Short mmCIF file of C-alpha atoms and ligand atoms in Angstrom, two decimals:
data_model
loop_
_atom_site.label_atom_id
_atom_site.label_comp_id
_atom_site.label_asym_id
_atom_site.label_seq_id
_atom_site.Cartn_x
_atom_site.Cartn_y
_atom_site.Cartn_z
CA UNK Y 1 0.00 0.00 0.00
CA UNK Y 2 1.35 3.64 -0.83
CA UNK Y 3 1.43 5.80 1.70
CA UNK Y 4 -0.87 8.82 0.87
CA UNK Y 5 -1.16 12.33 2.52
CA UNK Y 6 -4.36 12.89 3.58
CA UNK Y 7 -6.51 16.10 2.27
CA UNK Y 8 -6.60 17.42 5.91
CA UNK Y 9 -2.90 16.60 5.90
CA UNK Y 10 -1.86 18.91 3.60
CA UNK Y 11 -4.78 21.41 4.42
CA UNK Y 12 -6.70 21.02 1.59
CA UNK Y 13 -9.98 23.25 1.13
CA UNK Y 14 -13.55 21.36 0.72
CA UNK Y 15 -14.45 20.74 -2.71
CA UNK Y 16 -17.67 22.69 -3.67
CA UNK Y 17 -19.10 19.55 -5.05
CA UNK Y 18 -17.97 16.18 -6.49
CA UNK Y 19 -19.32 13.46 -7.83
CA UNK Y 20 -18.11 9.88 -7.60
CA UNK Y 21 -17.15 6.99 -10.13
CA UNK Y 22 -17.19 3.47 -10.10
CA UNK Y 23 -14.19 1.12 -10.08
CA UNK Y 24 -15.35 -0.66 -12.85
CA UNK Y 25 -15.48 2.58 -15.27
CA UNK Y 26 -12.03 3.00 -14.28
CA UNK Y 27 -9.68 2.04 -17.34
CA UNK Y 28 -6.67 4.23 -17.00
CA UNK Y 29 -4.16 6.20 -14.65
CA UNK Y 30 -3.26 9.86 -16.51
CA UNK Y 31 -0.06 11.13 -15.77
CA UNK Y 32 0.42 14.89 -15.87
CA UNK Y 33 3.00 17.51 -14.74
CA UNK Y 34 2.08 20.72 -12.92
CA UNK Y 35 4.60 22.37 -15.01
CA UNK Y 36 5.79 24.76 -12.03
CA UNK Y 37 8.67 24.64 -9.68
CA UNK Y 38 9.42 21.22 -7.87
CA UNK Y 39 8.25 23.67 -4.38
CA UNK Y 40 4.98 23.79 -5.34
CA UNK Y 41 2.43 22.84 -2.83
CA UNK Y 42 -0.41 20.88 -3.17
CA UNK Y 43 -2.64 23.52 -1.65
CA UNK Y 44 -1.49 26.24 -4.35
CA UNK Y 45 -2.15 23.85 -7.37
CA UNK Y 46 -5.65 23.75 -5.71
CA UNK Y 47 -6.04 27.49 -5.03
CA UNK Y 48 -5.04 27.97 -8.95
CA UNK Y 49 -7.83 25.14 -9.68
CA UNK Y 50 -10.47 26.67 -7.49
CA UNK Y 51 -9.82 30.36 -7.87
CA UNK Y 52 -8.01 30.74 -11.06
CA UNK Y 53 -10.07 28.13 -13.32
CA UNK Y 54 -12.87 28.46 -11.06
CA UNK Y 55 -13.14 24.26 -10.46
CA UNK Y 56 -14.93 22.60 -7.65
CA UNK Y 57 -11.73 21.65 -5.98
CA UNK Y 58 -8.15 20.78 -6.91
CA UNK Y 59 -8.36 18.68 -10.59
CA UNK Y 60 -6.23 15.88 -10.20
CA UNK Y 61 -6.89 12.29 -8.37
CA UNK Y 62 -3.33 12.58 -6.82
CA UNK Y 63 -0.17 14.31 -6.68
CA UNK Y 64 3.15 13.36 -6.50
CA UNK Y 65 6.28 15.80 -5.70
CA UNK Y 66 10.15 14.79 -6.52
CA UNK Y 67 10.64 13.67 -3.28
CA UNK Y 68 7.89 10.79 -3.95
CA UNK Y 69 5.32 12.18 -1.36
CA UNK Y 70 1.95 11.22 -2.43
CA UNK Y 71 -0.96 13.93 -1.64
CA UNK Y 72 -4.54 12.89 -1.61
CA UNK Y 73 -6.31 15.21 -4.32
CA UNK Y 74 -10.04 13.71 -5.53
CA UNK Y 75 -9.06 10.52 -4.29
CA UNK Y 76 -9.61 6.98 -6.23
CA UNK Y 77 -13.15 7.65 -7.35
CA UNK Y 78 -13.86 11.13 -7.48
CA UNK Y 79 -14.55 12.54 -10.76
CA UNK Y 80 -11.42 14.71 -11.46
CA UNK Y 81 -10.94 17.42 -13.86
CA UNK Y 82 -7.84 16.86 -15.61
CA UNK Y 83 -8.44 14.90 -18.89
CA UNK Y 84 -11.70 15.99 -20.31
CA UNK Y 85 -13.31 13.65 -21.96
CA UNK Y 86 -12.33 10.66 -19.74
CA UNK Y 87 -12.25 11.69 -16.25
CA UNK Y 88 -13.86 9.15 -15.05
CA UNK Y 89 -11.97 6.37 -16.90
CA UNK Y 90 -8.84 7.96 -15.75
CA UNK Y 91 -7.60 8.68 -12.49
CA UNK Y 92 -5.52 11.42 -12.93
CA UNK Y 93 -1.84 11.66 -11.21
CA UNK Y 94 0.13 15.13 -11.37
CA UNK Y 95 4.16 15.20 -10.87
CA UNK Y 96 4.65 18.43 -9.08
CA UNK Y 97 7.16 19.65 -11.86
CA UNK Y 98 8.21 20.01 -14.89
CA UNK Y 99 9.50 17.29 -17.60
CA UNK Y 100 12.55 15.02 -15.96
CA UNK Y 101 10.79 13.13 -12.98
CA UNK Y 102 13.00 12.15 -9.81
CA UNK Y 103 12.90 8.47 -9.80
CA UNK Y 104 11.50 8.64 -6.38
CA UNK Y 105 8.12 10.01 -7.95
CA UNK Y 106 8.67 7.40 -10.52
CA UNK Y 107 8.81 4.79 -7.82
CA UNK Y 108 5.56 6.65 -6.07
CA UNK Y 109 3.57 7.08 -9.45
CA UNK Y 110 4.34 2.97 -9.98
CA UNK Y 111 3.17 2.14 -6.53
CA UNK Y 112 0.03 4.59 -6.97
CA UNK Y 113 -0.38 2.80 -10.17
CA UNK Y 114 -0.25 -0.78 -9.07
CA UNK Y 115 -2.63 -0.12 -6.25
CA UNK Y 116 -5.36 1.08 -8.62
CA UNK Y 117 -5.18 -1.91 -10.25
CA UNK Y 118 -5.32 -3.92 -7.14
CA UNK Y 119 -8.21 -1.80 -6.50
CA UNK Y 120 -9.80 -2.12 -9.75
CA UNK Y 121 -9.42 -6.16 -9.98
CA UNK Y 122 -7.31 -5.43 -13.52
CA UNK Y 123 -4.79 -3.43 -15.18
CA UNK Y 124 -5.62 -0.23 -16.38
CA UNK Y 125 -4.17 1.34 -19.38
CA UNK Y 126 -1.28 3.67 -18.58
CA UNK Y 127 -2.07 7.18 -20.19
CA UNK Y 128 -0.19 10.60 -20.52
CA UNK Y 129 -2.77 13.69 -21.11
CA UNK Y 130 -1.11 14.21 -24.08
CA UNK Y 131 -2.69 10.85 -25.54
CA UNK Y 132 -6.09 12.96 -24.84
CA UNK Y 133 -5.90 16.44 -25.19
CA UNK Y 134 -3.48 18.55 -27.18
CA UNK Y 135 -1.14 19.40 -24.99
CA UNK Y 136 2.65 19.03 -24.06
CA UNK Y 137 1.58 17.42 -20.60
CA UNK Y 138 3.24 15.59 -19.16
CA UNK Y 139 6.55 16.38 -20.64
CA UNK Y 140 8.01 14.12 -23.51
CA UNK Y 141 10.62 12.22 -21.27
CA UNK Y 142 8.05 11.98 -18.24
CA UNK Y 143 5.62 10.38 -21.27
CA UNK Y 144 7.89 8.30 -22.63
CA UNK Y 145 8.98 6.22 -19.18
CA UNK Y 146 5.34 6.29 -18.39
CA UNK Y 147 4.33 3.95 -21.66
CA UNK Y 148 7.40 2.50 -22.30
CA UNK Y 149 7.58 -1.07 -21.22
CA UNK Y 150 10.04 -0.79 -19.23
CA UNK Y 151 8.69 1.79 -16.98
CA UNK Y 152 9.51 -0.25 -14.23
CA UNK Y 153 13.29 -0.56 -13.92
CA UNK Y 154 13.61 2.62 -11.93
CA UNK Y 155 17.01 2.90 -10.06
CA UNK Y 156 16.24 1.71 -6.66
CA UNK Y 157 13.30 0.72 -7.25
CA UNK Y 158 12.15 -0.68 -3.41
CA UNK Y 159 8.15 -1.02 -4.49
CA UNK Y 160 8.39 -4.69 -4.67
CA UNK Y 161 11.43 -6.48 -3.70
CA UNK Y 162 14.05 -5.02 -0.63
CA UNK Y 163 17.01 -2.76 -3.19
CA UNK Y 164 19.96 -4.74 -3.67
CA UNK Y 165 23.15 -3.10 -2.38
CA UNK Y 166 24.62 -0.71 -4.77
CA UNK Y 167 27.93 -1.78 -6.61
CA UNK Y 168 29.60 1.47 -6.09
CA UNK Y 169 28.37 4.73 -4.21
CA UNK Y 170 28.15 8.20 -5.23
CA UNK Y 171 30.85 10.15 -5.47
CA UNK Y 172 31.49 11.89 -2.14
CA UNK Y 173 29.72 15.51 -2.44
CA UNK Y 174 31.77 17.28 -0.32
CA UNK Y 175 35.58 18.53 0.35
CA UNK Y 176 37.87 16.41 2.42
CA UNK Y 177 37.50 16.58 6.57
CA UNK Y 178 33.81 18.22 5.64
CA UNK Y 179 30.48 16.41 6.80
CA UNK Y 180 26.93 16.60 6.80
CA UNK Y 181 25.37 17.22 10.06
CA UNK Y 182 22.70 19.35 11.95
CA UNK Y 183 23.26 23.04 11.97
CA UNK Y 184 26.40 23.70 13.98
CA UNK Y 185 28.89 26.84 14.00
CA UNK Y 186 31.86 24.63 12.37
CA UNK Y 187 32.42 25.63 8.83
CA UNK Y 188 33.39 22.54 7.97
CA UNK Y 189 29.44 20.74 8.83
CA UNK Y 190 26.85 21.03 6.09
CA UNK Y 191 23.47 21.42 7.56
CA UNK Y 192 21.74 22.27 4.42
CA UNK Y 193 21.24 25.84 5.59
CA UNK Y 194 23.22 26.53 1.96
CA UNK Y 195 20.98 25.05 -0.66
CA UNK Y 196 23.73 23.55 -3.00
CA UNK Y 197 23.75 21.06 -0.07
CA UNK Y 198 20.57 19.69 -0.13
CA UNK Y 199 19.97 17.57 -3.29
CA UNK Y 200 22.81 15.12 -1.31
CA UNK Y 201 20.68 15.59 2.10
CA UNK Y 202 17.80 14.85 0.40
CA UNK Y 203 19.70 11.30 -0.88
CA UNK Y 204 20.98 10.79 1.74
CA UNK Y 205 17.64 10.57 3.29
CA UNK Y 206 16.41 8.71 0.45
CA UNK Y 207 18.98 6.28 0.55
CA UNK Y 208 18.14 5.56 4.25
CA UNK Y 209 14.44 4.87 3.44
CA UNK Y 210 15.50 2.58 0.55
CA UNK Y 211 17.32 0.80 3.12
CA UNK Y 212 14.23 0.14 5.61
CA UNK Y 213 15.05 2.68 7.75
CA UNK Y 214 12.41 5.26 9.09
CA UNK Y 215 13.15 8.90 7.67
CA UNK Y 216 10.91 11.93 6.82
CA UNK Y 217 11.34 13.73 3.41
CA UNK Y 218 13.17 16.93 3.55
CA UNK Y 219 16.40 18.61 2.08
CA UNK Y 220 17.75 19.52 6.06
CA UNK Y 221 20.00 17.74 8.24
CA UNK Y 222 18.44 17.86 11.22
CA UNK Y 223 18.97 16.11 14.89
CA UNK Y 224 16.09 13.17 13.81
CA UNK Y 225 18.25 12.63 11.01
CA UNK Y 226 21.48 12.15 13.23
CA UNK Y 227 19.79 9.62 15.25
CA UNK Y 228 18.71 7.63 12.49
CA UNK Y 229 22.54 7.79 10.88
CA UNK Y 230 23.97 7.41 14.48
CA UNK Y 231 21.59 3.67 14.39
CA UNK Y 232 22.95 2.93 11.06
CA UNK Y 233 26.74 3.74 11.92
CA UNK Y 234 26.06 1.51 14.97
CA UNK Y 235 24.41 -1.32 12.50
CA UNK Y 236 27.52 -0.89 10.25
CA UNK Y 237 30.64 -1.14 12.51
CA UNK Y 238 31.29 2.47 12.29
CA UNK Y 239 31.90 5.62 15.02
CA UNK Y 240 28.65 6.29 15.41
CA UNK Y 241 28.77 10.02 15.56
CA UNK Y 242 25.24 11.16 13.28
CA UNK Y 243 27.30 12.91 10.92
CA UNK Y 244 27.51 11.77 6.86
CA UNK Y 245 31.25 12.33 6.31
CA UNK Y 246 33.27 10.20 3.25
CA UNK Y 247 33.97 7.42 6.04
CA UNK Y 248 29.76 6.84 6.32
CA UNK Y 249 28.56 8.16 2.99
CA UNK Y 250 29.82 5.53 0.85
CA UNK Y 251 28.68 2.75 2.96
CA UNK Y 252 25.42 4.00 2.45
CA UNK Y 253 25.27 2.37 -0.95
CA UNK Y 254 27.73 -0.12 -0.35
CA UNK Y 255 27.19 -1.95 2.64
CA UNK Y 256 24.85 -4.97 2.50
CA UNK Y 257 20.89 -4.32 3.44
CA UNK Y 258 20.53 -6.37 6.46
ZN1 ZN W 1 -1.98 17.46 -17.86
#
């Protein structure tokens, strides 16, 4: 089961109306992009829905943002408004961004996808909006890994089977004798607090949650963060300190999932 932010999670407004569909008039999952930054929110796409086009409520079924969150829009069988004519054959998922998906929404659109099938006792067709309306939607490489038959082999893909341990790591992100940690005076610690350090706290958090461990989202290195990478460095044999320096970092992908 994919884990789904709730409506109330993510403060969503009421809908001024809906109406529901069946499961069985369900025959495809619509991928779109929101063609904005990767920081929009959920409750802006809605606000732009609602005020700006003037719909009952936000128009897609779900949304997905690069770091593989899933938001609740409509829900499973809502009517959306998204792929006019065949909203309610198609459940419609929006990427929160532009063409170029992080394979983390990859691996959250699959697992979004596989449970509407589940759902719907069959497989359902796998649709980009383009294939309905004219329109550029959902980017040409977002469309192509959606219908190409291989749109499975995502790197690190964890949906169905644990992720094997990586042959080689990343390269190491930062100088020598510098590590990530939670904000600290040292100029040597990388907290995130400068934003050219975040896409590698933001893997490294992603790369403890493909191992099985329990980490929020988020592009910070914070002190919840240490004590899940303290655990790990006292899993792995290593001076458990909290901090990702080139000693922990490449064990990361290395080291075998246990
Ligand atoms: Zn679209």
């Amino acid at each position: 089961m994919v884990s789904i932010r709730s409506r109330s999670s993510w403060g969503a407004r009421s809908p001024r109306s809906r109406s529901t569909t069946s499961w069985s008039s369900r025959r495809e999952v619509t991928l779109h992009y929101s063609y904005g930054p990767e920081s929009q929110t959920p409750r802006q796409i809605q606000a732009h829905h609602m005020d700006g086009n003037g719909w009952s409520d936000v128009g897609y079924n779900f949304l997905v943002d690069s770091e593989g969150v899933a938001y609740e829009g409509r829900g499973w069988t809502v009517v959306g408004a998204h792929a006019a004519p065949r909203n309610t054959q198609g459940i419609g998922v929006c990427y929160i961004g532009r063409d170029g998906m992080t394979d983390a929404a990859k691996r959250t659109v699959i697992a979004l996808y596989d449970e509407a099938c589940e759902r719907a006792g069959r497989a359902l067709a796998r649709r980009g909006h383009r294939d309905i309306n004219s329109t550029s939607c959902p980017g040409s490489g977002n469309y192509s890994w959606w219908k190409s038959s291989n749109f499975r082999d995502v790197a690190g893909n964890g949906a169905h089977e644990p992720p094997k341990p990586g042959t080689s790591a990343p390269r190491y992100p930062l100088k020598a004798g510098h590590w990530f940690g939670p904000e600290s005076a040292d100029a040597r610690n990388h907290s995130g607090y400068w934003s050219a350090d975040r896409p590698h706290i933001r893997r490294i958090r992603d790369r403890l949650r493909e191992r099985g461990w329990s980490v929020a989202t988020g592009d910070r290195y914070d002190t919840e963060l240490a004590g899940v990478v303290r655990a790990f460095q006292a899993e792995k044999g290593l001076a458990a300190d909290g901090l990702v320096g080139s000693a922990t970092w490449p064990v990361l992908w290395t080291a075998p999932i246990t």
